[in-house]
């Protein structure tokens, strides 16, 4: 018999053709296998029993990096083939899924540090089970000519490995060696010497440039902060010994060592040999293990933990091009450790906790996320303004882009447009429907409304809730608590402390925090004391902040009203003297959580809604001499209990509650709210695969748009 088998899923760039070749040899089958624009196609000829075993094994024994979504079989006439071969790829289409970049495997690492190996010390060693994928692919099928490795013809030795079925580099498209592959612009030893000398070195990664320095040297870390214009936001640290720097649980160690190699937020050891400026005013530190051969070599040569932060100035997109990096990082970096393999796609490092992703990017993107309701036609969701991502949808597959940054500059907006164009061309999609936020001033919304397509406006907090529901495959009606700083409401005010009843297609606003004015608008977000003053004045209490007399008149001219939970956290942080001005989004809330720590505390008697009343309770305790940590802890417990009690009172038979929004990145609040809701008998859904912050908005918009389109 002869069968034609089409395999769909993540089956290119993961060693699938060599796997099929070996499988056919094992079962004594003839025929061929190739890549095309949709996946992998094989024709196999032999006894029916052998074909049956071959077909079952395609899914059951697939390579570790593969994900088989479907195996389609067609019976063909017997042709009498005598051998099984790997054929040249067939062009056409563009629906094949490109795999994420994969951290260097153990076999390649052994070669990297083996003086007898021909790839000893070579910064671009890889095989079919590791190395660059998504960031080097220009087009599908995934073949060397369609990657940024096209400019590096294989030498004879690499060609022999590439064509040898017994070699683990059999059809490894990024295969290279010192004789024929990419080369560094600076010797590793010189880069390490510069790091020892207290210099800042720009390092070219998989999806963009980084800035590196000695993580134990306070002078250079402070200098990097000043040059990068990043005052307080923590830096990530590259290390090969995370246990020396942080307390690492088994789950966290698994994340650190996973093939995605994200930055993992961990509890720093008090005696960790890290400069105070690495992560000021927090006991958390973001650690990552080396994930490219270049990182391994640099870390080994440096012999110490290194700061490894995005190659940009604060709030800009990460630099990707070589000339771009030298221009944008001039004045920040003292030296450049680059190479001549181009980066085709921007992809920052992912940031995760053991509970959820904070930034879903390198190592995870562009892995498809499922949608519980398939879209009847292709669509694009363009996300929000902060922590920008977009989402391209085909059927039940949602491809969420890597983190792009904040769309508040022309540089960031250009990156958004360019990267979205690359995604659409990669997937051969021309969107007929575009989902967007309701905020008329978001650049992503303006882009959407400028396109000739069907437009689906999705309210910001409904998108948050839908992202959590969709992630868990929920299609029914549920309750949701969506807490964040600000999001545009349908009444034109700023929402953010929302209790909803919703499904994927629609929502009802059940309750919310009482809106308070933000004196000076955006200035109140940067200066939480302004929001605190508004709450205090609303509560009829004295305002202790000296500048209030000068600022108060803006209440009549520039003070948009906000029900944001993030703003309530800001107000309490300012009242407790934790943070009156911030240098990055969410800083006041982060430091308030840090103050609360694990301090036990009973909640205040506060019904959900009037934030000023809760601030008044905090002030009363503060004046009574209660420790600030205990007050901060009580505030967290109060919000959690009041939320659960309010939802229990509002429920009309719903048994599921979704928790979403950036405020639920607060682990104490998340855990306390979950416990309180479970105490009322609810099944609680929280994010596991999609960020609870605005990085998940595009996925939520996609889920809403797909559900509405499916309804007709």
GROMACS .gro file of N, CA and C in nm, residues 89-223:
model
  405
   89UNK      N    1   1.217   2.097  -0.010
   89UNK     CA    2   1.087   2.149   0.033
   89UNK      C    3   1.008   2.204  -0.084
   90UNK      N    4   0.876   2.198  -0.069
   90UNK     CA    5   0.785   2.248  -0.172
   90UNK      C    6   0.735   2.385  -0.129
   91UNK      N    7   0.755   2.489  -0.209
   91UNK     CA    8   0.705   2.621  -0.172
   91UNK      C    9   0.553   2.627  -0.184
   92UNK      N   10   0.499   2.736  -0.132
   92UNK     CA   11   0.355   2.756  -0.146
   92UNK      C   12   0.287   2.759  -0.010
   93UNK      N   13   0.186   2.846   0.001
   93UNK     CA   14   0.115   2.860   0.128
   93UNK      C   15   0.202   2.929   0.230
   94UNK      N   16   0.151   2.942   0.349
   94UNK     CA   17   0.229   3.004   0.454
   94UNK      C   18   0.168   2.976   0.589
   95UNK      N   19   0.104   2.859   0.604
   95UNK     CA   20   0.033   2.831   0.729
   95UNK      C   21   0.113   2.745   0.825
   96UNK      N   22   0.233   2.700   0.785
   96UNK     CA   23   0.313   2.618   0.876
   96UNK      C   24   0.353   2.700   0.998
   97UNK      N   25   0.353   2.635   1.113
   97UNK     CA   26   0.388   2.703   1.237
   97UNK      C   27   0.538   2.699   1.258
   98UNK      N   28   0.594   2.815   1.290
   98UNK     CA   29   0.738   2.826   1.316
   98UNK      C   30   0.761   2.804   1.465
   99UNK      N   31   0.857   2.721   1.503
   99UNK     CA   32   0.881   2.697   1.646
   99UNK      C   33   0.952   2.813   1.713
  100UNK      N   34   0.942   2.816   1.844
  100UNK     CA   35   1.013   2.916   1.925
  100UNK      C   36   1.162   2.883   1.928
  101UNK      N   37   1.243   2.982   1.963
  101UNK     CA   38   1.386   2.959   1.985
  101UNK      C   39   1.405   2.866   2.105
  102UNK      N   40   1.509   2.784   2.098
  102UNK     CA   41   1.528   2.680   2.199
  102UNK      C   42   1.668   2.692   2.260
  103UNK      N   43   1.676   2.682   2.391
  103UNK     CA   44   1.804   2.692   2.461
  103UNK      C   45   1.899   2.580   2.418
  104UNK      N   46   2.028   2.606   2.426
  104UNK     CA   47   2.131   2.511   2.386
  104UNK      C   48   2.115   2.380   2.463
  105UNK      N   49   2.117   2.268   2.390
  105UNK     CA   50   2.097   2.136   2.452
  105UNK      C   51   2.226   2.087   2.517
  106UNK      N   52   2.216   1.981   2.596
  106UNK     CA   53   2.332   1.928   2.669
  106UNK      C   54   2.437   1.872   2.573
  107UNK      N   55   2.395   1.808   2.464
  107UNK     CA   56   2.492   1.753   2.368
  107UNK      C   57   2.576   1.863   2.306
  108UNK      N   58   2.512   1.973   2.269
  108UNK     CA   59   2.587   2.084   2.211
  108UNK      C   60   2.678   2.151   2.314
  109UNK      N   61   2.632   2.156   2.439
  109UNK     CA   62   2.715   2.214   2.543
  109UNK      C   63   2.842   2.132   2.566
  110UNK      N   64   2.828   2.000   2.561
  110UNK     CA   65   2.946   1.915   2.577
  110UNK      C   66   3.048   1.945   2.467
  111UNK      N   67   3.001   1.962   2.345
  111UNK     CA   68   3.091   1.996   2.235
  111UNK      C   69   3.154   2.134   2.256
  112UNK      N   70   3.072   2.227   2.302
  112UNK     CA   71   3.118   2.365   2.319
  112UNK      C   72   3.240   2.373   2.411
  113UNK      N   73   3.242   2.290   2.516
  113UNK     CA   74   3.349   2.298   2.615
  113UNK      C   75   3.448   2.181   2.605
  114UNK      N   76   3.442   2.106   2.494
  114UNK     CA   77   3.535   1.995   2.473
  114UNK      C   78   3.650   2.042   2.384
  115UNK      N   79   3.772   2.054   2.439
  115UNK     CA   80   3.885   2.103   2.359
  115UNK      C   81   3.915   2.018   2.236
  116UNK      N   82   3.870   1.893   2.239
  116UNK     CA   83   3.897   1.804   2.125
  116UNK      C   84   3.792   1.815   2.015
  117UNK      N   85   3.685   1.885   2.040
  117UNK     CA   86   3.577   1.893   1.942
  117UNK      C   87   3.602   2.007   1.844
  118UNK      N   88   3.561   1.989   1.719
  118UNK     CA   89   3.588   2.093   1.619
  118UNK      C   90   3.503   2.219   1.641
  119UNK      N   91   3.402   2.208   1.725
  119UNK     CA   92   3.321   2.327   1.759
  119UNK      C   93   3.354   2.380   1.898
  120UNK      N   94   3.467   2.340   1.954
  120UNK     CA   95   3.507   2.388   2.085
  120UNK      C   96   3.514   2.542   2.087
  121UNK      N   97   3.441   2.603   2.180
  121UNK     CA   98   3.443   2.748   2.195
  121UNK      C   99   3.371   2.823   2.085
  122UNK      N  100   3.291   2.751   2.003
  122UNK     CA  101   3.222   2.818   1.891
  122UNK      C  102   3.085   2.868   1.938
  123UNK      N  103   3.060   2.996   1.924
  123UNK     CA  104   2.943   3.061   1.985
  123UNK      C  105   2.812   3.036   1.912
  124UNK      N  106   2.814   2.950   1.808
  124UNK     CA  107   2.690   2.928   1.731
  124UNK      C  108   2.662   2.780   1.712
  125UNK      N  109   2.707   2.698   1.804
  125UNK     CA  110   2.681   2.555   1.797
  125UNK      C  111   2.532   2.530   1.818
  126UNK      N  112   2.474   2.438   1.741
  126UNK     CA  113   2.333   2.402   1.753
  126UNK      C  114   2.309   2.268   1.685
  127UNK      N  115   2.189   2.214   1.700
  127UNK     CA  116   2.151   2.089   1.633
  127UNK      C  117   2.001   2.090   1.611
  128UNK      N  118   1.944   1.976   1.574
  128UNK     CA  119   1.800   1.972   1.546
  128UNK      C  120   1.717   1.994   1.671
  129UNK      N  121   1.777   1.982   1.790
  129UNK     CA  122   1.702   1.994   1.914
  129UNK      C  123   1.727   2.125   1.989
  130UNK      N  124   1.802   2.216   1.929
  130UNK     CA  125   1.826   2.342   1.999
  130UNK      C  126   1.870   2.450   1.901
  131UNK      N  127   1.873   2.574   1.952
  131UNK     CA  128   1.923   2.685   1.873
  131UNK      C  129   1.816   2.780   1.825
  132UNK      N  130   1.855   2.874   1.740
  132UNK     CA  131   1.760   2.976   1.692
  132UNK      C  132   1.658   2.915   1.597
  133UNK      N  133   1.536   2.963   1.605
  133UNK     CA  134   1.430   2.921   1.513
  133UNK      C  135   1.351   3.046   1.470
  134UNK      N  136   1.258   3.087   1.557
  134UNK     CA  137   1.167   3.196   1.525
  134UNK      C  138   1.240   3.325   1.486
  135UNK      N  139   1.348   3.357   1.553
  135UNK     CA  140   1.413   3.486   1.529
  135UNK      C  141   1.495   3.490   1.401
  136UNK      N  142   1.520   3.373   1.337
  136UNK     CA  143   1.598   3.372   1.212
  136UNK      C  144   1.513   3.339   1.090
  137UNK      N  145   1.387   3.300   1.109
  137UNK     CA  146   1.304   3.255   0.996
  137UNK      C  147   1.250   3.374   0.918
  138UNK      N  148   1.277   3.375   0.788
  138UNK     CA  149   1.223   3.480   0.701
  138UNK      C  150   1.093   3.436   0.634
  139UNK      N  151   1.079   3.304   0.611
  139UNK     CA  152   0.962   3.254   0.539
  139UNK      C  153   0.950   3.106   0.569
  140UNK      N  154   0.835   3.049   0.538
  140UNK     CA  155   0.818   2.904   0.544
  140UNK      C  156   0.803   2.853   0.401
  141UNK      N  157   0.842   2.727   0.375
  141UNK     CA  158   0.886   2.624   0.468
  141UNK      C  159   1.016   2.663   0.539
  142UNK      N  160   1.037   2.601   0.656
  142UNK     CA  161   1.154   2.628   0.737
  142UNK      C  162   1.272   2.550   0.677
  143UNK      N  163   1.346   2.617   0.590
  143UNK     CA  164   1.466   2.563   0.528
  143UNK      C  165   1.573   2.670   0.534
  144UNK      N  166   1.697   2.629   0.526
  144UNK     CA  167   1.808   2.724   0.540
  144UNK      C  168   1.797   2.845   0.448
  145UNK      N  169   1.759   2.829   0.320
  145UNK     CA  170   1.747   2.947   0.234
  145UNK      C  171   1.642   3.047   0.281
  146UNK      N  172   1.548   3.003   0.365
  146UNK     CA  173   1.444   3.092   0.417
  146UNK      C  174   1.476   3.146   0.555
  147UNK      N  175   1.603   3.136   0.595
  147UNK     CA  176   1.646   3.187   0.725
  147UNK      C  177   1.761   3.285   0.706
  148UNK      N  178   1.801   3.349   0.816
  148UNK     CA  179   1.916   3.440   0.808
  148UNK      C  180   2.048   3.364   0.802
  149UNK      N  181   2.043   3.231   0.798
  149UNK     CA  182   2.163   3.150   0.776
  149UNK      C  183   2.189   3.131   0.627
  150UNK      N  184   2.105   3.185   0.542
  150UNK     CA  185   2.121   3.167   0.397
  150UNK      C  186   2.254   3.221   0.347
  151UNK      N  187   2.308   3.320   0.414
  151UNK     CA  188   2.433   3.380   0.371
  151UNK      C  189   2.557   3.308   0.418
  152UNK      N  190   2.541   3.189   0.477
  152UNK     CA  191   2.655   3.113   0.527
  152UNK      C  192   2.655   2.973   0.465
  153UNK      N  193   2.715   2.957   0.346
  153UNK     CA  194   2.720   2.825   0.281
  153UNK      C  195   2.793   2.725   0.369
  154UNK      N  196   2.740   2.604   0.376
  154UNK     CA  197   2.800   2.500   0.459
  154UNK      C  198   2.934   2.454   0.403
  155UNK      N  199   3.029   2.431   0.495
  155UNK     CA  200   3.155   2.369   0.455
  155UNK      C  201   3.134   2.219   0.435
  156UNK      N  202   3.237   2.149   0.388
  156UNK     CA  203   3.224   2.006   0.361
  156UNK      C  204   3.188   1.926   0.485
  157UNK      N  205   3.250   1.957   0.599
  157UNK     CA  206   3.221   1.882   0.721
  157UNK      C  207   3.077   1.903   0.766
  158UNK      N  208   3.031   2.026   0.763
  158UNK     CA  209   2.892   2.052   0.802
  158UNK      C  210   2.795   1.988   0.704
  159UNK      N  211   2.828   1.992   0.576
  159UNK     CA  212   2.741   1.930   0.475
  159UNK      C  213   2.729   1.780   0.500
  160UNK      N  214   2.841   1.713   0.536
  160UNK     CA  215   2.835   1.569   0.563
  160UNK      C  216   2.746   1.540   0.684
  161UNK      N  217   2.756   1.622   0.788
  161UNK     CA  218   2.669   1.603   0.905
  161UNK      C  219   2.522   1.627   0.868
  162UNK      N  220   2.499   1.730   0.791
  162UNK     CA  221   2.364   1.768   0.751
  162UNK      C  222   2.296   1.657   0.671
  163UNK      N  223   2.374   1.583   0.595
  163UNK     CA  224   2.317   1.480   0.506
  163UNK      C  225   2.327   1.339   0.563
  164UNK      N  226   2.382   1.325   0.684
  164UNK     CA  227   2.401   1.192   0.744
  164UNK      C  228   2.282   1.158   0.834
  165UNK      N  229   2.200   1.057   0.797
  165UNK     CA  230   2.083   1.022   0.879
  165UNK      C  231   2.119   0.980   1.021
  166UNK      N  232   2.242   0.938   1.043
  166UNK     CA  233   2.282   0.894   1.176
  166UNK      C  234   2.331   1.009   1.264
  167UNK      N  235   2.344   1.127   1.208
  167UNK     CA  236   2.398   1.241   1.281
  167UNK      C  237   2.285   1.325   1.340
  168UNK      N  238   2.303   1.377   1.460
  168UNK     CA  239   2.195   1.457   1.521
  168UNK      C  240   2.179   1.592   1.453
  169UNK      N  241   2.268   1.627   1.360
  169UNK     CA  242   2.252   1.750   1.282
  169UNK      C  243   2.196   1.721   1.142
  170UNK      N  244   2.141   1.603   1.125
  170UNK     CA  245   2.076   1.566   0.999
  170UNK      C  246   1.963   1.665   0.972
  171UNK      N  247   1.980   1.747   0.871
  171UNK     CA  248   1.883   1.851   0.833
  171UNK      C  249   1.859   1.952   0.946
  172UNK      N  250   1.963   1.986   1.021
  172UNK     CA  251   1.957   2.098   1.117
  172UNK      C  252   1.986   2.225   1.038
  173UNK      N  253   1.885   2.305   1.012
  173UNK     CA  254   1.900   2.418   0.919
  173UNK      C  255   2.000   2.525   0.965
  174UNK      N  256   2.013   2.554   1.097
  174UNK     CA  257   2.113   2.657   1.136
  174UNK      C  258   2.254   2.600   1.156
  175UNK      N  259   2.279   2.479   1.109
  175UNK     CA  260   2.409   2.414   1.130
  175UNK      C  261   2.523   2.508   1.088
  176UNK      N  262   2.631   2.507   1.166
  176UNK     CA  263   2.745   2.594   1.138
  176UNK      C  264   2.865   2.546   1.218
  177UNK      N  265   2.982   2.595   1.180
  177UNK     CA  266   3.105   2.567   1.254
  177UNK      C  267   3.199   2.685   1.232
  178UNK      N  268   3.315   2.687   1.299
  178UNK     CA  269   3.405   2.801   1.282
  178UNK      C  270   3.453   2.823   1.139
  179UNK      N  271   3.448   2.717   1.056
  179UNK     CA  272   3.497   2.731   0.919
  179UNK      C  273   3.397   2.797   0.827
  180UNK      N  274   3.268   2.788   0.858
  180UNK     CA  275   3.169   2.835   0.761
  180UNK      C  276   3.058   2.921   0.820
  181UNK      N  277   3.049   2.931   0.951
  181UNK     CA  278   2.934   2.997   1.012
  181UNK      C  279   2.959   3.140   1.055
  182UNK      N  280   2.865   3.195   1.128
  182UNK     CA  281   2.877   3.332   1.177
  182UNK      C  282   3.000   3.349   1.267
  183UNK      N  283   3.046   3.473   1.277
  183UNK     CA  284   3.164   3.503   1.357
  183UNK      C  285   3.137   3.621   1.449
  184UNK      N  286   3.205   3.619   1.562
  184UNK     CA  287   3.192   3.727   1.660
  184UNK      C  288   3.272   3.849   1.617
  185UNK      N  289   3.224   3.966   1.662
  185UNK     CA  290   3.295   4.091   1.631
  185UNK      C  291   3.401   4.123   1.735
  186UNK      N  292   3.400   4.050   1.848
  186UNK     CA  293   3.493   4.077   1.957
  186UNK      C  294   3.524   3.944   2.025
  187UNK      N  295   3.649   3.914   2.052
  187UNK     CA  296   3.680   3.789   2.121
  187UNK      C  297   3.612   3.782   2.258
  188UNK      N  298   3.566   3.663   2.294
  188UNK     CA  299   3.501   3.644   2.423
  188UNK      C  300   3.593   3.690   2.537
  189UNK      N  301   3.720   3.657   2.527
  189UNK     CA  302   3.814   3.692   2.633
  189UNK      C  303   3.824   3.844   2.652
  190UNK      N  304   3.821   3.918   2.542
  190UNK     CA  305   3.827   4.063   2.552
  190UNK      C  306   3.700   4.119   2.615
  191UNK      N  307   3.585   4.063   2.575
  191UNK     CA  308   3.459   4.108   2.634
  191UNK      C  309   3.458   4.082   2.784
  192UNK      N  310   3.507   3.964   2.825
  192UNK     CA  311   3.511   3.931   2.967
  192UNK      C  312   3.605   4.026   3.041
  193UNK      N  313   3.721   4.057   2.980
  193UNK     CA  314   3.816   4.148   3.043
  193UNK      C  315   3.755   4.286   3.063
  194UNK      N  316   3.675   4.330   2.967
  194UNK     CA  317   3.610   4.460   2.981
  194UNK      C  318   3.505   4.457   3.094
  195UNK      N  319   3.436   4.345   3.108
  195UNK     CA  320   3.341   4.331   3.218
  195UNK      C  321   3.414   4.334   3.352
  196UNK      N  322   3.528   4.264   3.359
  196UNK     CA  323   3.608   4.267   3.482
  196UNK      C  324   3.651   4.409   3.516
  197UNK      N  325   3.679   4.487   3.412
  197UNK     CA  326   3.730   4.623   3.432
  197UNK      C  327   3.619   4.723   3.466
  198UNK      N  328   3.494   4.674   3.480
  198UNK     CA  329   3.385   4.763   3.517
  198UNK      C  330   3.322   4.835   3.400
  199UNK      N  331   3.330   4.775   3.280
  199UNK     CA  332   3.268   4.836   3.163
  199UNK      C  333   3.132   4.772   3.135
  200UNK      N  334   3.053   4.841   3.053
  200UNK     CA  335   2.923   4.792   3.007
  200UNK      C  336   2.940   4.742   2.864
  201UNK      N  337   2.899   4.617   2.840
  201UNK     CA  338   2.919   4.554   2.710
  201UNK      C  339   2.782   4.524   2.649
  202UNK      N  340   2.759   4.571   2.527
  202UNK     CA  341   2.639   4.535   2.452
  202UNK      C  342   2.662   4.398   2.390
  203UNK      N  343   2.567   4.308   2.408
  203UNK     CA  344   2.580   4.169   2.362
  203UNK      C  345   2.461   4.137   2.271
  204UNK      N  346   2.489   4.083   2.155
  204UNK     CA  347   2.383   4.048   2.060
  204UNK      C  348   2.324   3.912   2.097
  205UNK      N  349   2.195   3.910   2.125
  205UNK     CA  350   2.126   3.787   2.161
  205UNK      C  351   2.049   3.729   2.045
  206UNK      N  352   1.950   3.643   2.075
  206UNK     CA  353   1.870   3.580   1.970
  206UNK      C  354   1.771   3.677   1.907
  207UNK      N  355   1.699   3.751   1.992
  207UNK     CA  356   1.594   3.838   1.942
  207UNK      C  357   1.620   3.984   1.963
  208UNK      N  358   1.745   4.021   1.993
  208UNK     CA  359   1.779   4.160   2.014
  208UNK      C  360   1.907   4.172   2.093
  209UNK      N  361   1.952   4.296   2.109
  209UNK     CA  362   2.075   4.324   2.183
  209UNK      C  363   2.046   4.339   2.332
  210UNK      N  364   2.145   4.302   2.414
  210UNK     CA  365   2.139   4.321   2.558
  210UNK      C  366   2.251   4.414   2.603
  211UNK      N  367   2.240   4.460   2.725
  211UNK     CA  368   2.347   4.533   2.791
  211UNK      C  369   2.391   4.452   2.912
  212UNK      N  370   2.521   4.426   2.922
  212UNK     CA  371   2.574   4.340   3.028
  212UNK      C  372   2.677   4.416   3.110
  213UNK      N  373   2.682   4.383   3.240
  213UNK     CA  374   2.788   4.434   3.327
  213UNK      C  375   2.799   4.342   3.447
  214UNK      N  376   2.902   4.364   3.527
  214UNK     CA  377   2.925   4.285   3.647
  214UNK      C  378   2.813   4.313   3.748
  215UNK      N  379   2.733   4.209   3.781
  215UNK     CA  380   2.618   4.228   3.870
  215UNK      C  381   2.657   4.251   4.014
  216UNK      N  382   2.785   4.231   4.047
  216UNK     CA  383   2.828   4.254   4.184
  216UNK      C  384   2.895   4.388   4.206
  217UNK      N  385   2.911   4.466   4.102
  217UNK     CA  386   2.984   4.593   4.107
  217UNK      C  387   2.883   4.708   4.111
  218UNK      N  388   2.865   4.767   4.229
  218UNK     CA  389   2.765   4.872   4.244
  218UNK      C  390   2.793   4.992   4.154
  219UNK      N  391   2.918   5.027   4.137
  219UNK     CA  392   2.951   5.144   4.056
  219UNK      C  393   2.905   5.127   3.912
  220UNK      N  394   2.932   5.011   3.852
  220UNK     CA  395   2.896   4.994   3.712
  220UNK      C  396   2.746   4.974   3.696
  221UNK      N  397   2.681   4.906   3.792
  221UNK     CA  398   2.536   4.889   3.783
  221UNK      C  399   2.466   5.025   3.793
  222UNK      N  400   2.514   5.110   3.884
  222UNK     CA  401   2.457   5.245   3.897
  222UNK      C  402   2.483   5.327   3.771
  223UNK      N  403   2.600   5.308   3.712
  223UNK     CA  404   2.633   5.379   3.589
  223UNK      C  405   2.540   5.334   3.475
   0.00000   0.00000   0.00000
